[in-house]
Every structure is written in structure tokens, then in C-alpha cells.
């Protein structure tokens, strides 16, 4: 990776970092988690040195290669690492806020077609792990729903109305997410079990 930086082959470097960040985004063993930490640390260091504070030479290099999408994928994967870290640490509110800000998921029925089309424009390394993203997003919604409903015990009518409104919003997000995952054909990608889990989590919010 350092040789690619020194040689100015930023397209090849981003391809490498994106592939490794995606491969270990959802670590299931200690070895995978160690590699995940290594690549996220390397990517963070690269960002701090070469991309922060208005530096544009990397962007210019990618643009000259016609590979600007690699930089966008890099930024997305870095955010997804943070998202999964928050999920693992049970920071469900922060995880959902970050996911919401990434604009990967539909927020209304009217956005469904646009978001499905946007998914198919994503880099393959992201599409291959996207079922994990959708499942983690649904888990975050489910945890927020459960926590909010528990907090509703013994509150005033006005507070209860506010809580009920928020619960309805969470249910809507969950319903949209199930429809979205179906339109992405996650079961057809060999992720039928993931789709079933997503649908079951949504039912738990009824």
C-alpha cells in the first residue's frame, strides 16, 4: 500500500483499501477483527495525510484516471465501519443517525425506485456485503423501537403521543426497509436467511 502511495497510483490503492475494508467490515473471528482494525487504521491514516484539510491532489489523480467513484466508495466504507462499530457497542441511536445520513435507504415510498437504482450503481465490493448493512440497520430500528416503548410506561398523555408518533416513524422505516431488501433481490443473491431475519425483526415491531 505504501508503495502505491509513493508511486502515485491512487486508483490501485483505493481499489486495494476498498476491497479489504469491505472484506472485513463484518468480522466474525479475532483474526478478521485484527485485520479489520489494521485496514481501518491504515485507511484513516491515509485520509488524515492525503485527503484532509482541503488537499485535492488525490482527487485530481482519480479524476484524471476517470475513477472518482473509488474515492466515493472509500468514504462510504469508512462510514460503514463506524456504523458497525456503533452497532457492536449498542450505540443504536448513533448508528441509526449515521445510517440515515448516508442516504442509502429509502425514507419514503416515493424514494424507493431511486434508492434501488442507486444500490445497483454501488461498487461490487459494497453490494456483496450490503445484506449485512440492511440487517444491521433493521436491528438498530428494532432496538430503538423496543427501548422507546419501554420508556413509554407511566408518562403523561402528551409525552405518550410524542412517543407513539416516533414509534410509528420507526415502523415506517422498518416497512420500507423490508420492501427495499425485497426489491434488491437479497434472497436471490443467496442471502435468503438474512431476508427472513429482516422480515422477522419488522414483525417484532408491530
mmCIF file of N, CA and C in Angstrom, residues 3 16 23 26 36 41 53 64 70 84 90 107-108 110 129 134 141 143 146 149 152 155 169 181 183 186 195 197:
data_model
loop_
_atom_site.group_PDB
_atom_site.id
_atom_site.type_symbol
_atom_site.label_atom_id
_atom_site.label_comp_id
_atom_site.label_asym_id
_atom_site.label_seq_id
_atom_site.Cartn_x
_atom_site.Cartn_y
_atom_site.Cartn_z
ATOM 1 N N UNK A 3 3.872 1.572 -1.180
ATOM 2 C CA UNK A 3 4.491 1.709 -2.497
ATOM 3 C C UNK A 3 3.535 2.351 -3.492
ATOM 4 N N UNK A 16 -7.493 -1.417 -3.559
ATOM 5 C CA UNK A 16 -6.996 -2.321 -2.518
ATOM 6 C C UNK A 16 -7.674 -2.039 -1.181
ATOM 7 N N UNK A 23 -14.145 -6.488 2.882
ATOM 8 C CA UNK A 23 -13.977 -7.906 3.233
ATOM 9 C C UNK A 23 -14.078 -8.131 4.732
ATOM 10 N N UNK A 26 -17.657 -6.900 8.451
ATOM 11 C CA UNK A 26 -18.381 -7.673 9.463
ATOM 12 C C UNK A 26 -17.466 -8.809 9.918
ATOM 13 N N UNK A 36 -9.416 -6.152 10.298
ATOM 14 C CA UNK A 36 -10.335 -5.013 10.149
ATOM 15 C C UNK A 36 -9.731 -3.763 10.782
ATOM 16 N N UNK A 41 -7.289 1.437 10.335
ATOM 17 C CA UNK A 41 -6.234 2.331 10.809
ATOM 18 C C UNK A 41 -5.416 2.873 9.638
ATOM 19 N N UNK A 53 -8.012 18.566 5.195
ATOM 20 C CA UNK A 53 -7.589 19.970 5.104
ATOM 21 C C UNK A 53 -7.537 20.476 3.665
ATOM 22 N N UNK A 64 -8.293 12.285 -13.140
ATOM 23 C CA UNK A 64 -7.541 12.103 -14.388
ATOM 24 C C UNK A 64 -7.576 10.658 -14.859
ATOM 25 N N UNK A 70 -14.124 5.465 -6.982
ATOM 26 C CA UNK A 70 -13.334 4.753 -5.974
ATOM 27 C C UNK A 70 -13.227 5.566 -4.689
ATOM 28 N N UNK A 84 -20.962 -0.006 11.946
ATOM 29 C CA UNK A 84 -20.940 -1.336 12.552
ATOM 30 C C UNK A 84 -20.287 -1.315 13.934
ATOM 31 N N UNK A 90 -23.639 -1.279 20.935
ATOM 32 C CA UNK A 90 -25.028 -0.997 21.336
ATOM 33 C C UNK A 90 -25.356 0.491 21.349
ATOM 34 N N UNK A 107 -36.434 6.756 2.625
ATOM 35 C CA UNK A 107 -37.096 7.365 3.775
ATOM 36 C C UNK A 107 -38.595 7.542 3.526
ATOM 37 N N UNK A 108 -39.017 7.250 2.294
ATOM 38 C CA UNK A 108 -40.433 7.331 1.929
ATOM 39 C C UNK A 108 -40.653 6.420 0.732
ATOM 40 N N UNK A 110 -41.857 7.167 -2.009
ATOM 41 C CA UNK A 110 -41.509 7.894 -3.237
ATOM 42 C C UNK A 110 -40.025 7.801 -3.575
ATOM 43 N N UNK A 129 -21.682 -7.042 0.336
ATOM 44 C CA UNK A 129 -21.856 -7.088 1.799
ATOM 45 C C UNK A 129 -23.081 -6.278 2.232
ATOM 46 N N UNK A 134 -28.143 -3.872 5.592
ATOM 47 C CA UNK A 134 -29.597 -3.809 5.753
ATOM 48 C C UNK A 134 -30.030 -4.485 7.049
ATOM 49 N N UNK A 141 -33.116 -0.288 14.236
ATOM 50 C CA UNK A 141 -34.502 0.170 14.341
ATOM 51 C C UNK A 141 -35.255 -0.611 15.416
ATOM 52 N N UNK A 143 -34.066 -2.201 18.065
ATOM 53 C CA UNK A 143 -33.604 -1.835 19.407
ATOM 54 C C UNK A 143 -34.155 -0.468 19.819
ATOM 55 N N UNK A 146 -37.889 -0.938 20.699
ATOM 56 C CA UNK A 146 -38.084 -1.628 21.976
ATOM 57 C C UNK A 146 -37.768 -0.698 23.151
ATOM 58 N N UNK A 149 -40.481 2.058 23.486
ATOM 59 C CA UNK A 149 -41.741 1.536 24.006
ATOM 60 C C UNK A 149 -41.640 1.286 25.518
ATOM 61 N N UNK A 152 -42.041 4.399 27.505
ATOM 62 C CA UNK A 152 -43.370 4.996 27.483
ATOM 63 C C UNK A 152 -44.221 4.658 28.686
ATOM 64 N N UNK A 155 -45.819 7.672 31.499
ATOM 65 C CA UNK A 155 -45.609 9.059 31.088
ATOM 66 C C UNK A 155 -46.945 9.755 30.894
ATOM 67 N N UNK A 169 -42.998 6.261 13.234
ATOM 68 C CA UNK A 169 -41.917 6.590 12.299
ATOM 69 C C UNK A 169 -40.947 5.420 12.164
ATOM 70 N N UNK A 181 -35.279 -4.331 0.712
ATOM 71 C CA UNK A 181 -34.452 -5.544 0.644
ATOM 72 C C UNK A 181 -35.045 -6.557 -0.326
ATOM 73 N N UNK A 183 -36.784 -5.749 -3.059
ATOM 74 C CA UNK A 183 -36.531 -5.223 -4.400
ATOM 75 C C UNK A 183 -35.057 -5.378 -4.810
ATOM 76 N N UNK A 186 -32.300 -9.661 -2.360
ATOM 77 C CA UNK A 186 -31.340 -10.283 -1.444
ATOM 78 C C UNK A 186 -31.486 -11.802 -1.387
ATOM 79 N N UNK A 195 -32.743 -12.187 4.623
ATOM 80 C CA UNK A 195 -34.029 -11.565 4.313
ATOM 81 C C UNK A 195 -35.099 -12.009 5.307
ATOM 82 N N UNK A 197 -34.656 -12.933 8.380
ATOM 83 C CA UNK A 197 -34.368 -12.278 9.659
ATOM 84 C C UNK A 197 -34.822 -10.817 9.643
#
